[in-house]
mmCIF file of C-alpha atoms in Angstrom:
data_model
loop_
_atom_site.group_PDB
_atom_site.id
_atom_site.type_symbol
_atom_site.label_atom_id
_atom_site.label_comp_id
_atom_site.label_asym_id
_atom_site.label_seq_id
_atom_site.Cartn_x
_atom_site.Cartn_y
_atom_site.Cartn_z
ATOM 1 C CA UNK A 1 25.429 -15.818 -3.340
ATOM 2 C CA UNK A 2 22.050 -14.047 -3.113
ATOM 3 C CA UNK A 3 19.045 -15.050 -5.571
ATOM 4 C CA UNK A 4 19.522 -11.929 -7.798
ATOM 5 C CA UNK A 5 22.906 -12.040 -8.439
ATOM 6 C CA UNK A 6 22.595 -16.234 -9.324
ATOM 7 C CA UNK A 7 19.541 -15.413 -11.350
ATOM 8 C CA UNK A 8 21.740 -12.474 -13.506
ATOM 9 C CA UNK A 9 24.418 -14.958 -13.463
ATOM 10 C CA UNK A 10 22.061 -17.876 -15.323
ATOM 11 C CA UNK A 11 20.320 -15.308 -17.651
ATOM 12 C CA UNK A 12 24.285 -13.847 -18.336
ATOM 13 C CA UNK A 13 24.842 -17.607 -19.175
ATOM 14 C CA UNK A 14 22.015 -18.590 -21.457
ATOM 15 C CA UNK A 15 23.258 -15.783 -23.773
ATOM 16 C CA UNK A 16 26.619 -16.442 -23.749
ATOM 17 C CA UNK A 17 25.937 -19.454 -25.972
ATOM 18 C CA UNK A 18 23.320 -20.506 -29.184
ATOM 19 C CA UNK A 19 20.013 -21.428 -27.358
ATOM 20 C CA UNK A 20 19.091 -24.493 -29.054
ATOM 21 C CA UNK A 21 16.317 -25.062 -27.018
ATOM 22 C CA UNK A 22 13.929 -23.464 -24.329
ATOM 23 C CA UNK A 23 15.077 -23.206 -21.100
ATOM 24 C CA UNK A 24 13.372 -21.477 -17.806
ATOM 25 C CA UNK A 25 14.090 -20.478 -14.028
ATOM 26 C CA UNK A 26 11.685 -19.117 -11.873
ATOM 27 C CA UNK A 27 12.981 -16.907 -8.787
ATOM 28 C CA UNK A 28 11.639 -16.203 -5.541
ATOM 29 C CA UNK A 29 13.906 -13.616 -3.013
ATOM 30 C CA UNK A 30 14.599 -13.943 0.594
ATOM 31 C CA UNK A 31 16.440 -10.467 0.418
ATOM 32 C CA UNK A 32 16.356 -7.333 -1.265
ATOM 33 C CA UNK A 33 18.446 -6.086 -3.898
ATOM 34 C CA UNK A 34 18.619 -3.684 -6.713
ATOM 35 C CA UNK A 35 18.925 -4.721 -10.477
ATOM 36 C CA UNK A 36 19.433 -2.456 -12.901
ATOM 37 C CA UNK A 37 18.903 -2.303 -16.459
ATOM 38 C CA UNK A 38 21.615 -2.838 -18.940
ATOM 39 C CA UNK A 39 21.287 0.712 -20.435
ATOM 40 C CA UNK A 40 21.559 1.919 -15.967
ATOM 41 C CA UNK A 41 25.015 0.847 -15.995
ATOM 42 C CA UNK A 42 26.568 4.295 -15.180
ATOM 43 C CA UNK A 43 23.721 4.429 -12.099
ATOM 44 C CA UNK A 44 25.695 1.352 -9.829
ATOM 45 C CA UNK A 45 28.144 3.673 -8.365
ATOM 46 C CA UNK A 46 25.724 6.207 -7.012
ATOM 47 C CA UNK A 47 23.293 3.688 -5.725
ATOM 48 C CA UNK A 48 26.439 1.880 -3.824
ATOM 49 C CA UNK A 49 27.320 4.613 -2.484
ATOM 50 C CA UNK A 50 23.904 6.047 -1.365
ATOM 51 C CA UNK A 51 23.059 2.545 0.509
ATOM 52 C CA UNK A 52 26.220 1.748 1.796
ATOM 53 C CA UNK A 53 27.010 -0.742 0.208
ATOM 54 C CA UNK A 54 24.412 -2.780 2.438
ATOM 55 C CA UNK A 55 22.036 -2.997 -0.857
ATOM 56 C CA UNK A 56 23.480 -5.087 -3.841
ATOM 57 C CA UNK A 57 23.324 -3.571 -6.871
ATOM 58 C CA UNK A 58 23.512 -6.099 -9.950
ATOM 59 C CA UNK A 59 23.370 -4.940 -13.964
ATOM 60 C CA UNK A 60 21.065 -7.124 -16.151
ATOM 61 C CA UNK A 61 21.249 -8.264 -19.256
ATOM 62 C CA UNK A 62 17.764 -7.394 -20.159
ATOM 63 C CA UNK A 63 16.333 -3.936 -21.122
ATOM 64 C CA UNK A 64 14.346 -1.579 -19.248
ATOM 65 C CA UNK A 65 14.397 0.148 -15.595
ATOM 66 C CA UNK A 66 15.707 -0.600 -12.222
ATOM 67 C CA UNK A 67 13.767 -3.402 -10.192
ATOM 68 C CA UNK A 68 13.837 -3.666 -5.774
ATOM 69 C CA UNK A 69 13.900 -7.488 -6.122
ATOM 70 C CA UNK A 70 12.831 -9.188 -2.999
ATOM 71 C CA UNK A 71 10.245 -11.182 -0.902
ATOM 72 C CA UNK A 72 7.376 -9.249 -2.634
ATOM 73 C CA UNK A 73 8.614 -10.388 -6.087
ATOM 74 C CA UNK A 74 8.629 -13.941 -8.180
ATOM 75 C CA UNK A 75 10.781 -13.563 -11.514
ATOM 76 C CA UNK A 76 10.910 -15.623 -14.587
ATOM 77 C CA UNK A 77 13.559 -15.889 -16.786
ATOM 78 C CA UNK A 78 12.661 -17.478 -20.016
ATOM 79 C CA UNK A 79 15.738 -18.568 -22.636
ATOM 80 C CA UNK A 80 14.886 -19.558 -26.416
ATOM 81 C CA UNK A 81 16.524 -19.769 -29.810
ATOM 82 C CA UNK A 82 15.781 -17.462 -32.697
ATOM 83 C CA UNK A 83 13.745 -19.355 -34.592
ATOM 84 C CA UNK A 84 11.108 -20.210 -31.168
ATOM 85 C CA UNK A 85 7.682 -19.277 -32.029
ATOM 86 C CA UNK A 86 7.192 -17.316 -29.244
ATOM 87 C CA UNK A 87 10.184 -14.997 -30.377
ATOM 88 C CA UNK A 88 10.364 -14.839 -34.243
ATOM 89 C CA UNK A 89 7.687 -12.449 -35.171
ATOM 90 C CA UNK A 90 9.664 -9.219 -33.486
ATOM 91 C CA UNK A 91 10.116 -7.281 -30.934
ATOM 92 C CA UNK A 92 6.505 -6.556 -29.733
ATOM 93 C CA UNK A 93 5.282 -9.844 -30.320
ATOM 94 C CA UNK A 94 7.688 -11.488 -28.494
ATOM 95 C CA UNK A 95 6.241 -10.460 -25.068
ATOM 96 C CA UNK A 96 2.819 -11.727 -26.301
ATOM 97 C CA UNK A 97 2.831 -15.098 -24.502
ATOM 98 C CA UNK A 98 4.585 -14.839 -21.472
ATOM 99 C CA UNK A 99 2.176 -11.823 -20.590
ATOM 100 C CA UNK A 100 -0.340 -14.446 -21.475
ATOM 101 C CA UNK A 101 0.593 -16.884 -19.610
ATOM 102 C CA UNK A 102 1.281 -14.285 -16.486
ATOM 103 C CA UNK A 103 -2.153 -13.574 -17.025
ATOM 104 C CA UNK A 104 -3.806 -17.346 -16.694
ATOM 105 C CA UNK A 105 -1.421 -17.554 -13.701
ATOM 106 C CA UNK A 106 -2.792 -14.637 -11.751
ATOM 107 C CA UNK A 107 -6.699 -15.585 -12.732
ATOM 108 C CA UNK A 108 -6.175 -18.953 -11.430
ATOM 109 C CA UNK A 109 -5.596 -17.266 -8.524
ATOM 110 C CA UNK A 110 -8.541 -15.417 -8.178
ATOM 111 C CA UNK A 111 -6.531 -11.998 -9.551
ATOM 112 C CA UNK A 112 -8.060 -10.012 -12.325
ATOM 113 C CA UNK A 113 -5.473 -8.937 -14.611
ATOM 114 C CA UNK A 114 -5.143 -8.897 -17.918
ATOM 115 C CA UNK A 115 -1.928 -8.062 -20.304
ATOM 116 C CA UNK A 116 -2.217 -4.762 -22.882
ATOM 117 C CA UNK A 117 -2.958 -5.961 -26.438
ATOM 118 C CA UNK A 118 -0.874 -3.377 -28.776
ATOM 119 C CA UNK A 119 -4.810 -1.820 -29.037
ATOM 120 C CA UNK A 120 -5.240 -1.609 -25.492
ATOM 121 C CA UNK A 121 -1.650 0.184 -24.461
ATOM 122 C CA UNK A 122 -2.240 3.754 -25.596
ATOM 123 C CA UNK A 123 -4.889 4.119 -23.918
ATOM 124 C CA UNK A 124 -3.259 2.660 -20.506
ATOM 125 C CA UNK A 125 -0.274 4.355 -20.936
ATOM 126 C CA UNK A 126 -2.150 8.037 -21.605
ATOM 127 C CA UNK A 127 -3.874 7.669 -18.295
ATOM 128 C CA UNK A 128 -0.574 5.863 -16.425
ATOM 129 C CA UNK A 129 1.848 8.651 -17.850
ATOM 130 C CA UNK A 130 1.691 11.253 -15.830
ATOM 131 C CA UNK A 131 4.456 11.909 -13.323
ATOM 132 C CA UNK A 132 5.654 8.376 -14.467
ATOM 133 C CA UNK A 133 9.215 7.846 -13.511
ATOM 134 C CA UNK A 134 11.272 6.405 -16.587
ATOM 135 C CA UNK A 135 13.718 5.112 -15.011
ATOM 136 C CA UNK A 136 12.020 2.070 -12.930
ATOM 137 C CA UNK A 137 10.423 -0.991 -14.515
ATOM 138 C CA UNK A 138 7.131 -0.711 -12.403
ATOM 139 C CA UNK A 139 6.793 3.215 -13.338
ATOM 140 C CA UNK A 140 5.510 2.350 -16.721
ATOM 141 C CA UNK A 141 3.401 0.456 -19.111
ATOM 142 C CA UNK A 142 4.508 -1.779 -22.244
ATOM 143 C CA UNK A 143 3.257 -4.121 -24.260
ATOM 144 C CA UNK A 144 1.616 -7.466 -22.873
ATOM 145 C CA UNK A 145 2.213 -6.386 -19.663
ATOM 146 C CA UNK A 146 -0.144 -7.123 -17.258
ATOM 147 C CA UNK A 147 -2.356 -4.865 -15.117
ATOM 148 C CA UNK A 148 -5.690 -5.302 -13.135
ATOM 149 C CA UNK A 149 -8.942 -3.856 -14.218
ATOM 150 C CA UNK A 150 -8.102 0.289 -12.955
ATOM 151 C CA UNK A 151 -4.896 -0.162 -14.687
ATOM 152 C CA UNK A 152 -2.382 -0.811 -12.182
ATOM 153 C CA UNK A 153 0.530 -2.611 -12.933
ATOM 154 C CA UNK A 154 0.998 -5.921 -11.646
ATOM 155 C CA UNK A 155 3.644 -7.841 -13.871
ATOM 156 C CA UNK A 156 6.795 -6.285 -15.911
ATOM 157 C CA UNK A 157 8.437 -7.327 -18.790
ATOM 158 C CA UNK A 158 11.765 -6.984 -20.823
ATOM 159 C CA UNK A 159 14.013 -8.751 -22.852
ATOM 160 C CA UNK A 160 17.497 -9.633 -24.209
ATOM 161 C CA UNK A 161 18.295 -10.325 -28.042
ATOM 162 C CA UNK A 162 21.163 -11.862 -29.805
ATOM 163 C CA UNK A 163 22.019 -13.255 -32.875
ATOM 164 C CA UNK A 164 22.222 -16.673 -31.219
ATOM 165 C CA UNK A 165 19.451 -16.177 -28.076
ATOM 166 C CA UNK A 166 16.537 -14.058 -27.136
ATOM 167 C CA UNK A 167 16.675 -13.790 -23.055
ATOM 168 C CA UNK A 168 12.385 -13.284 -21.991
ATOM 169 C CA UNK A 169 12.295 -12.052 -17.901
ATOM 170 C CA UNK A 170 9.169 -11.564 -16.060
ATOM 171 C CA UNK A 171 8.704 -10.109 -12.640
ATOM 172 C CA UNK A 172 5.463 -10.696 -10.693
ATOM 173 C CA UNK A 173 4.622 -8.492 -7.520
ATOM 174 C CA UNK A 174 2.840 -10.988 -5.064
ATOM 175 C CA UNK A 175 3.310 -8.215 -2.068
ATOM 176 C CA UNK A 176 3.812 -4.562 -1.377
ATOM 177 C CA UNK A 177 7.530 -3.371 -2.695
ATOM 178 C CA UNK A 178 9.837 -1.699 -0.254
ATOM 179 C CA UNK A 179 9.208 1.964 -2.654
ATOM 180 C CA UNK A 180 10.921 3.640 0.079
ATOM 181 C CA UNK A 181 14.214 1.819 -0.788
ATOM 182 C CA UNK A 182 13.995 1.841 -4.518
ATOM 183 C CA UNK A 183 13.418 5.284 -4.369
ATOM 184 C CA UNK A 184 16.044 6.553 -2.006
ATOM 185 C CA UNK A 185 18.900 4.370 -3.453
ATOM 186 C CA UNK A 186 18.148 5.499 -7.169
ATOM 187 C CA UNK A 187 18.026 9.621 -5.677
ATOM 188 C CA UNK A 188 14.198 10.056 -6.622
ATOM 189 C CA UNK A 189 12.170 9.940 -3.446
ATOM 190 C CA UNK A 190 9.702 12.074 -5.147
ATOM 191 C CA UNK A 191 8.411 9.047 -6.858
ATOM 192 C CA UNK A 192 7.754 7.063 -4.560
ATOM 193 C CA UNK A 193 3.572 7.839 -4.716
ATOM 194 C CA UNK A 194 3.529 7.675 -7.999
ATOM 195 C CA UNK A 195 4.927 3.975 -7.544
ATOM 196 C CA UNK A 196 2.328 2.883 -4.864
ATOM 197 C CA UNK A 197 -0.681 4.291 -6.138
ATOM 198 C CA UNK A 198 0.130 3.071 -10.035
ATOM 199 C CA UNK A 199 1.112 -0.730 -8.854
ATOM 200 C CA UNK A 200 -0.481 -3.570 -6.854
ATOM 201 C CA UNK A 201 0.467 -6.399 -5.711
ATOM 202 C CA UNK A 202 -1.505 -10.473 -5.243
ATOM 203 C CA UNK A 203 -1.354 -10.123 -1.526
ATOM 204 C CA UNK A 204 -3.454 -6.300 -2.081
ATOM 205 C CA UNK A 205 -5.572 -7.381 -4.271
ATOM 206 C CA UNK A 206 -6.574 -11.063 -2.425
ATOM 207 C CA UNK A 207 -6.441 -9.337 0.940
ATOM 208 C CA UNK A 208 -4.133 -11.781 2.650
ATOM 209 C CA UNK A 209 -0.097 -12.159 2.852
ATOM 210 C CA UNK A 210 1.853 -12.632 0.066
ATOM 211 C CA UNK A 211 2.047 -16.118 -1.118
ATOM 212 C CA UNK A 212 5.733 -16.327 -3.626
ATOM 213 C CA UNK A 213 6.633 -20.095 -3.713
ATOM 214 C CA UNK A 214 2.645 -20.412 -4.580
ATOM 215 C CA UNK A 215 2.376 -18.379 -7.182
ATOM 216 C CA UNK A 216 6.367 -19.809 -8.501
ATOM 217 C CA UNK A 217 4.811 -23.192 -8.469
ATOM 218 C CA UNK A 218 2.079 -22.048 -10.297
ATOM 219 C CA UNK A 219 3.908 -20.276 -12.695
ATOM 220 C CA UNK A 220 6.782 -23.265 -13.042
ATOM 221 C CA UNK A 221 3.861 -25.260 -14.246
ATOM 222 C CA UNK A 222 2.508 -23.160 -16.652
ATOM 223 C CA UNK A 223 5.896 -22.747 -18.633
ATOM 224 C CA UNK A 224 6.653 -26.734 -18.398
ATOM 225 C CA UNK A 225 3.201 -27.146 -20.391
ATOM 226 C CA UNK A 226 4.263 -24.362 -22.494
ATOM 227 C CA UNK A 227 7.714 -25.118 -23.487
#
């Protein structure tokens, strides 16, 4: 089974049960693959079709747009109960730490980033929203997500709630996306500069390769303090 479809499978599973206490996963990719958001469901069929079949396409159980997982990407998944504090004052608020905590991780790296404040994201998004595909994760801004210093996006953000469970996920781009990819199998190769020139990645930024079981370490460390 490849990493995306396990790391669906365990967020699928945290929610399928009360979360009586925090529990995490970090994920780092070998292979590509395309996850969808659970509002894309209808979009599977024309991206299997489009690739072949030689892409998998998985549905998530968090929000938002379609995400080309793979070695250019570290994801968290992030599992609490109701009542966590990180979770309990809404909807907006609830992205407030993990983007954070993405935050410390990438400036202990050397990356300057910094997550929008609820102040800071009109702004962002005013001068990010042109030509800004909807319907991919790293096409636009939200809150606490984390960009460097011109804006570009670095870290995305969405979530899951339940009754019983709120389901936090985090993806990280340590190197260049395939855009190519993304953008053929979802039918919208017109985006495709919009997606390069409003993203970045650890690797451009720090002018080396891309580094994904560092920066998961990194990251795994920062949530055990946390949690």
């Amino acid at each position: 089974m490849d990493t995306a479809t396990r790391e669906q499978a365990w967020n699928t599973e945290q929610l399928a049960r009360p979360v009586t206490r925090p529990s995490w996963r970090i994920w780092t990719y070998r292979a590509s693959a395309l996850v969808l958001g659970c509002s894309q469901r209808a979009l599977r069929e024309g991206v299997v079709q489009r690739t072949a079949g030689r892409l998998p396409c998985i549905t998530r159980e968090a929000g938002g747009g379609a995400v080309l997982t793979g070695p250019w990407l570290v994801s968290a998944s992030v599992a609490l109960p109701p009542d966590h504090p990180w979770v309990s004052k809404g909807l907006i608020d609830s992205y407030r730490v993990l983007g954070q905590l993405h935050q410390t991780a990438l400036q202990q790296l050397g990356v300057p980033a910094h997550a929008l404040t609820p102040q800071q994201l009109p702004l962002a998004q005013q001068t990010h929203s042109v030509g800004a595909p909807k319907w991919a994760c790293f096409g636009g801004l939200s809150h606490w997500e984390v960009v460097n210093p011109e804006g570009r996006k670095l870290v995305g953000l969405a979530q899951r709630r339940r009754r019983h469970g709120v389901l936090l996920v985090a993806g990280t781009l340590v190197g260049r996306p395939d855009w190519h990819l993304l953008c053929e199998a979802m039918a919208c190769p017109q985006d495709e500069p919009f997606l390069r020139s409003s993203t970045v990645s650890i690797a451009e930024i720090l002018g080396g390769a891309s580094a994904p079981e560092s920066f998961a370490t990194l990251l795994r460390t920062l949530l055990e303090r946390a949690l």
